Coordinates of C-alpha atoms in Angstrom, one line a residue:
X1 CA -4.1 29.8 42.7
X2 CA -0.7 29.2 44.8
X3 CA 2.2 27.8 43.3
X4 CA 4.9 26.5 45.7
X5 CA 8.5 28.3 44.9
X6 CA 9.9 25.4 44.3
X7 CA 7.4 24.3 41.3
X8 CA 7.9 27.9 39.8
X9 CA 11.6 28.0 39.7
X10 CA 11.5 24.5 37.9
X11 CA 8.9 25.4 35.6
X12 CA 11.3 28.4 34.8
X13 CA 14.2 26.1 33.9
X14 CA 12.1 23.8 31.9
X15 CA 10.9 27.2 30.0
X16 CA 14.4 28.5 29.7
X17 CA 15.6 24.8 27.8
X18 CA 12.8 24.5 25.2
X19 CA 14.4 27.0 23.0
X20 CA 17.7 25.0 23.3
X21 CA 16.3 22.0 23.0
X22 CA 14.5 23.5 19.7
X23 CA 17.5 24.5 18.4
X24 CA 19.4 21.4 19.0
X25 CA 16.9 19.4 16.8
X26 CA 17.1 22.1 14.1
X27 CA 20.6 21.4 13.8
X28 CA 20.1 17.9 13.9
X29 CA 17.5 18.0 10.9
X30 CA 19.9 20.2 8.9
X31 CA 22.8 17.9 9.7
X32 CA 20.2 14.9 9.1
X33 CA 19.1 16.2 5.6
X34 CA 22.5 17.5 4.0
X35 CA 23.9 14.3 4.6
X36 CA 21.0 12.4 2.9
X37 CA 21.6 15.2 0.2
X38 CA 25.4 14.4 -0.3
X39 CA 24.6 10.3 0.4
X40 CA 22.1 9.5 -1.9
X41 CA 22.1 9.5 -6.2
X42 CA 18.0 10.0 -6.2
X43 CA 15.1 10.7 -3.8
X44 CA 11.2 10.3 -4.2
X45 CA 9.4 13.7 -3.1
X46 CA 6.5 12.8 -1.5
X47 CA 3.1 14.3 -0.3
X48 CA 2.2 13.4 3.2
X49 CA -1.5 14.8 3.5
X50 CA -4.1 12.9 5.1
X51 CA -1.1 10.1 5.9
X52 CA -1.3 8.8 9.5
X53 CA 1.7 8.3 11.7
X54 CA 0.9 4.6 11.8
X55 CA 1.2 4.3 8.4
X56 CA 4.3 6.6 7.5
X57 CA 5.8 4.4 11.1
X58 CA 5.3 1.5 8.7
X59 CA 6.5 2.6 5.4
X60 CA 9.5 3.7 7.2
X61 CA 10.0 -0.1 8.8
X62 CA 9.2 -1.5 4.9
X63 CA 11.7 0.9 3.5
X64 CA 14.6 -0.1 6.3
X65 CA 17.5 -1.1 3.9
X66 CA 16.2 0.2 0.8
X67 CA 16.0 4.0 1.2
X68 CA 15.5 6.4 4.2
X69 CA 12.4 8.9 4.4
X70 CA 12.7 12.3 5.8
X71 CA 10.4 14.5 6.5
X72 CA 10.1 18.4 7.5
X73 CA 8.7 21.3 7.8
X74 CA 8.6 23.6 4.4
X75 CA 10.3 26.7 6.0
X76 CA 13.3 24.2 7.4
X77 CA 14.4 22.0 3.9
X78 CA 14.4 25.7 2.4
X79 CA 16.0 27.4 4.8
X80 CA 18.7 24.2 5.1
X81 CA 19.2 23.7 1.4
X82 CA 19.9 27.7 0.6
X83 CA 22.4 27.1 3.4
X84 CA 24.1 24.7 1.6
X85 CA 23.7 26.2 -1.4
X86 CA 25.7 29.4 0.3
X87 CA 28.6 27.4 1.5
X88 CA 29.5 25.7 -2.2
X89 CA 31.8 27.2 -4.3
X90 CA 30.3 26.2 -7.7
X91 CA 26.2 26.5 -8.3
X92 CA 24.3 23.5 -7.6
X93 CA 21.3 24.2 -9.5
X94 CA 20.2 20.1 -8.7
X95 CA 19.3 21.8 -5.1
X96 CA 18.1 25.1 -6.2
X97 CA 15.3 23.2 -7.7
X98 CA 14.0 21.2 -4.6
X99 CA 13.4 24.9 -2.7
X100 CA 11.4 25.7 -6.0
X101 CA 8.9 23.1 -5.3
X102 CA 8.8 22.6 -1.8
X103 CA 5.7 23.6 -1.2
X104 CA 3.0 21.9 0.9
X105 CA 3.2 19.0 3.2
X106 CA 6.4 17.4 1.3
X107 CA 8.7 14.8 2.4
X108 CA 11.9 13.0 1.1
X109 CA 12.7 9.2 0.4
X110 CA 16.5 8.9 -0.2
X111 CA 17.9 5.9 -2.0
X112 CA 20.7 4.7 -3.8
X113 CA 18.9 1.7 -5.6
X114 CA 16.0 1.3 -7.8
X115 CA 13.6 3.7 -7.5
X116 CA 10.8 1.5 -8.9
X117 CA 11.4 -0.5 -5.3
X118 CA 10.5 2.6 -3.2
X119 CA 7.5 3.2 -5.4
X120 CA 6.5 -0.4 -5.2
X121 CA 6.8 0.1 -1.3
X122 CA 4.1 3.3 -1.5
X123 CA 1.9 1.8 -3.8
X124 CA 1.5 -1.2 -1.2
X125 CA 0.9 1.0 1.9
X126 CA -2.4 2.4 0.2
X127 CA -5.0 2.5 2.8
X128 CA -9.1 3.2 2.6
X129 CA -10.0 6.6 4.3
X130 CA -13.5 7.9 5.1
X131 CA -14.5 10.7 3.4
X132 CA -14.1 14.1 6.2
X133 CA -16.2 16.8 5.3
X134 CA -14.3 19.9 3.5
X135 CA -11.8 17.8 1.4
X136 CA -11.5 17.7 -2.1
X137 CA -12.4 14.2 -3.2
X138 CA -9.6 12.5 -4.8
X139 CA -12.3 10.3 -6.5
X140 CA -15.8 10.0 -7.5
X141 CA -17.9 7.5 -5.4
X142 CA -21.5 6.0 -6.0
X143 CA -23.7 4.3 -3.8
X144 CA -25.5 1.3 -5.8
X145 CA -29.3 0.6 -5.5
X146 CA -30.0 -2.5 -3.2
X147 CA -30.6 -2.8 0.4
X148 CA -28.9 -0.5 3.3
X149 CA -29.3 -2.4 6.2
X150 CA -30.5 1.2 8.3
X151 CA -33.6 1.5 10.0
X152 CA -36.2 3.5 8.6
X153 CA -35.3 6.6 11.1
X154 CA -32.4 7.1 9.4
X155 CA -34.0 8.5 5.9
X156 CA -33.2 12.3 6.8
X157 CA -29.7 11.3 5.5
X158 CA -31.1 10.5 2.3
X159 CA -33.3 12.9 2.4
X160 CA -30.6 15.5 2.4
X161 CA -29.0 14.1 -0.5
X162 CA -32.3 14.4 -2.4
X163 CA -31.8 10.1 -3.0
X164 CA -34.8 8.3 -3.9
X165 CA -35.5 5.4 -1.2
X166 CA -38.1 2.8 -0.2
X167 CA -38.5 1.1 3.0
X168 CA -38.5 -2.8 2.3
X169 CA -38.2 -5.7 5.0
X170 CA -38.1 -2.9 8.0
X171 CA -35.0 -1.1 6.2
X172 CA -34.2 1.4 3.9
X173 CA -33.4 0.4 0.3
X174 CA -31.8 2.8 -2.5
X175 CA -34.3 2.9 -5.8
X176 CA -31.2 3.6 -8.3
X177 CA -27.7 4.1 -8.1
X178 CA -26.4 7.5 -6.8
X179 CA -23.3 9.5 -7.4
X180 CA -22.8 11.1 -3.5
X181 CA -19.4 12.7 -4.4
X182 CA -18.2 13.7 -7.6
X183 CA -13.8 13.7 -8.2
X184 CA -12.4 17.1 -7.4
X185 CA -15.4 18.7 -5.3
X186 CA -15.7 19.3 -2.1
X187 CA -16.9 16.8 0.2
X188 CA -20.2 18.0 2.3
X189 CA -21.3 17.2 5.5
X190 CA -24.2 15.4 4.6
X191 CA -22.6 13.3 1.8
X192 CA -19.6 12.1 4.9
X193 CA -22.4 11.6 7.6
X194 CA -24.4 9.3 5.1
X195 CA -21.2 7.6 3.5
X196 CA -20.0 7.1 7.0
X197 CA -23.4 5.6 8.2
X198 CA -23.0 3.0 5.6
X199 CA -19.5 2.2 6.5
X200 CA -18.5 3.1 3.0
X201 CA -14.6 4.4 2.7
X202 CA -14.3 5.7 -0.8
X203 CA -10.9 7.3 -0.7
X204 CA -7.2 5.9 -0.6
X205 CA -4.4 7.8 1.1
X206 CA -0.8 7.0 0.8
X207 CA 2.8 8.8 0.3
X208 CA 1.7 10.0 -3.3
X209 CA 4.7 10.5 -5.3
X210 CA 4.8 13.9 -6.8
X211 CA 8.4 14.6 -8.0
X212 CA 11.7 12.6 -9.0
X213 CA 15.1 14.2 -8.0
X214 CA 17.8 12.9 -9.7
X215 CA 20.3 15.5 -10.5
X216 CA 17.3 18.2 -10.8
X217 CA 13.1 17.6 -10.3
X218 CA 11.6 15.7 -13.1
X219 CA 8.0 14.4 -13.1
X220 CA 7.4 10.7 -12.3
X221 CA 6.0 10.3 -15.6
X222 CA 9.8 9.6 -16.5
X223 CA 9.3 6.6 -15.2
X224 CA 7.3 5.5 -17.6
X225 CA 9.9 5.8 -20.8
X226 CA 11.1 2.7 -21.5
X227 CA 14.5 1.4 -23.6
X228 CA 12.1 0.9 -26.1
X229 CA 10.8 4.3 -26.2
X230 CA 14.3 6.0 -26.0
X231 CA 15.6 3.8 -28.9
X232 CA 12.5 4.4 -31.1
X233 CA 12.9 8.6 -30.5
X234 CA 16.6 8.0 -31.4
X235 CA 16.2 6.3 -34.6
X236 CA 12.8 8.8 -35.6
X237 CA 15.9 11.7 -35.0
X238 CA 18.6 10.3 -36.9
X239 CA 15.7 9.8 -39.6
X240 CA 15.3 13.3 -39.7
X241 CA 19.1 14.7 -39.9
X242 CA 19.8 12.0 -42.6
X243 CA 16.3 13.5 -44.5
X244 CA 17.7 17.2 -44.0
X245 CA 21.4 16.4 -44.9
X246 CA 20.1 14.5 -48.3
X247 CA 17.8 17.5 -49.1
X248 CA 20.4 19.9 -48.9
X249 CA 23.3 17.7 -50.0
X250 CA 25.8 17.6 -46.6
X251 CA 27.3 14.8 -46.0
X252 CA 27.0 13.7 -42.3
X253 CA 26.9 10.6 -40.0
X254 CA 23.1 9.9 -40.5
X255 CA 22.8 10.4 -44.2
X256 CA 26.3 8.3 -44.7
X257 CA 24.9 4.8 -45.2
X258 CA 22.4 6.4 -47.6
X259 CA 24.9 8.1 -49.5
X260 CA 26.7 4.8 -49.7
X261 CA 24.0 2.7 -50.5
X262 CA 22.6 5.2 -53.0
X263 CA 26.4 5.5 -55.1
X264 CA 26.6 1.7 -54.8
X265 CA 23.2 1.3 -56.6
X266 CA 24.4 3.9 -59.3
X267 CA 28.1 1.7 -59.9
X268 CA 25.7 -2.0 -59.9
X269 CA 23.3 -0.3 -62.8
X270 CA 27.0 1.5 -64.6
X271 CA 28.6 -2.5 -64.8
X272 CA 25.0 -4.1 -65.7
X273 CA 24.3 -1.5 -68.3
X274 CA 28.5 -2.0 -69.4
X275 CA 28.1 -5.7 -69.1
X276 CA 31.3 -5.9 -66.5
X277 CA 30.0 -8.6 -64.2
X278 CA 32.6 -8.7 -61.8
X279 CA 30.9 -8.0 -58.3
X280 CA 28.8 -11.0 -56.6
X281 CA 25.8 -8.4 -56.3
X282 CA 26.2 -7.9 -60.0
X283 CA 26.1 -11.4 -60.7
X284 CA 22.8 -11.8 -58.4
X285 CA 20.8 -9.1 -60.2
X286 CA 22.1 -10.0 -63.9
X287 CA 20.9 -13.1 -62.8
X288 CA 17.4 -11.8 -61.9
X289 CA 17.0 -9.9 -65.1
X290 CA 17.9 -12.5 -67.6
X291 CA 15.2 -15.4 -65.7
X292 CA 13.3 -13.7 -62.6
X293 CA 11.7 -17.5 -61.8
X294 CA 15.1 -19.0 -61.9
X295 CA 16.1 -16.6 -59.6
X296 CA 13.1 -16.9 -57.0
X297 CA 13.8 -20.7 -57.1
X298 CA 17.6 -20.9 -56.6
X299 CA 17.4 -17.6 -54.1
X300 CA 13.9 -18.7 -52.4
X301 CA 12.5 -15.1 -53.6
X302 CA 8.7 -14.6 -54.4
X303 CA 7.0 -17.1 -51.9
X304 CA 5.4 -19.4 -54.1
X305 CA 7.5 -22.7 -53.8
X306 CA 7.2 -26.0 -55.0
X307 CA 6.5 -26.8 -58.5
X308 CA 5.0 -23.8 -60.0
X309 CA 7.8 -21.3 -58.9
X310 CA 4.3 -19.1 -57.6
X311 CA 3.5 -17.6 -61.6
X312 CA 1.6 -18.2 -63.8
X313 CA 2.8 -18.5 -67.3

């Protein structure tokens, strides 16, 4: 093979610049990423596999105003982050724990908003997938009984999958319904070939949310704690200091109101059993004690109404 001189020397330079231009881009990642790092309260960390470029190109383009995704190699967000890390004069244990967990194929969305909007964003770019031979299967998928639509040549491929069929109307038709791929195993090659003969897809791919950074990594199951649920595990905890501070007889914040309510019940039965009415809570329960019916009528107490008062005499 002859090479003209002139070809060589520029495929020489063009040799000599890839590792510059390499290392430009590096830097322009690591400047790219610790900005997002010092810009933004909160990021979604995402996993990328089995994610076409189409489709991360148009969760980018959904995202535009909302949040920015960034994505990297493993060995670079590590590498950039412990440089960071390096240059602060305090700890910043918040990015310590990202190059705990970056592992696999792991990518960034950066916001400042509500997160719930980015994750409303993945769930709609969900897309159906063939299954590929040699991938765990994210979910179980069953053929149902009925009509193929394939020509009778093509029973080796049930054949394989030890599937019962009958030929009816010139095509193949499934006896019962068959479980081909079971969550968690690994696809075969048979069980693809067959599910892509039927043009079944029985997987969805996306950006699966795996982490929440926020000040550290937290699960996305965070997500799921509501007002409701924060105020409910507040109240059960004060429950239980006011319980302990009664049982051993410290006064504190939570068992307060008990205490109060508690000596106030002991001073109402002190002036009933003294007869010193003086207090309109007094008055309401020596009222109840001396005629129980004319209290529930005047006060509305006991539910029965009308004429009868709800006893019975």
């Amino acid at each position: 093979l002859l090479l003209r001189p002139g070809w060589l020397r520029l495929h020489e330079q063009n040799n000599s610049l890839d590792p510059m231009v390499a290392k430009a881009k590096k830097v322009a990642y690591f400047a790219h990423l610790e900005e997002a790092l010092n810009s933004y309260a909160r990021a979604c960390i995402v996993d990328f596999d089995f994610v076409g470029s189409k489709q991360v190109s148009d969760i980018r383009v959904a995202l535009r105003g909302k949040a920015e995704l960034i994505h990297g190699k493993n060995t670079m967000i590590r590498k950039c982050i412990r440089d960071m890390v390096a240059r602060e004069e305090e700890p910043r244990e918040d990015w310590e724990s990202i190059v705990n967990i970056m592992r696999g194929n792991l990518g960034f969305i950066f916001t400042n908003g509500d997160i719930n909007e980015v994750i409303e964003v993945l769930e709609e770019y969900v897309k159906p997938a063939a299954a590929k031979a040699g991938v765990i299967a994210p979910a179980s998928c069953t053929i149902p009984k009925g009509p193929t639509g394939l020509d009778p040549a093509q029973t080796s491929f049930f054949q394989a999958l030890n599937i019962a069929t009958k030929i009816n109307k010139g095509s193949i038709e499934i006896i019962n319904d068959c479980e081909v791929i079971k969550v968690g195993n690994k696809v075969g090659t048979s069980e693809a070939a067959l599910l892509t003969k039927l043009g079944v897809k029985p997987f969805e791919y996306g950006l699966r949310l795996v982490y929440i950074y926020e000040g550290g990594i937290f699960s996305p199951d965070v997500l799921k704690i509501t007002d409701a649920d924060l105020a409910a595990k507040f109240a059960e905890g004060v429950g239980f200091v006011a319980a302990l501070s009664l049982g051993v007889g410290i006064l504190t914040e939570a068992s307060l109101s008990s205490v109060i309510l508690g000596g106030f019940k002991n001073v109402c039965a002190l002036a009933l059993e003294a007869d010193f009415i003086e207090f309109p809570q007094v008055e309401k329960i020596k009222e109840f004690v001396d005629d129980p019916e004319a209290w529930c009528a005047k006060y509305g107490g006991g539910g029965g109404g009308g004429d009868g008062g709800g006893g019975g005499g």
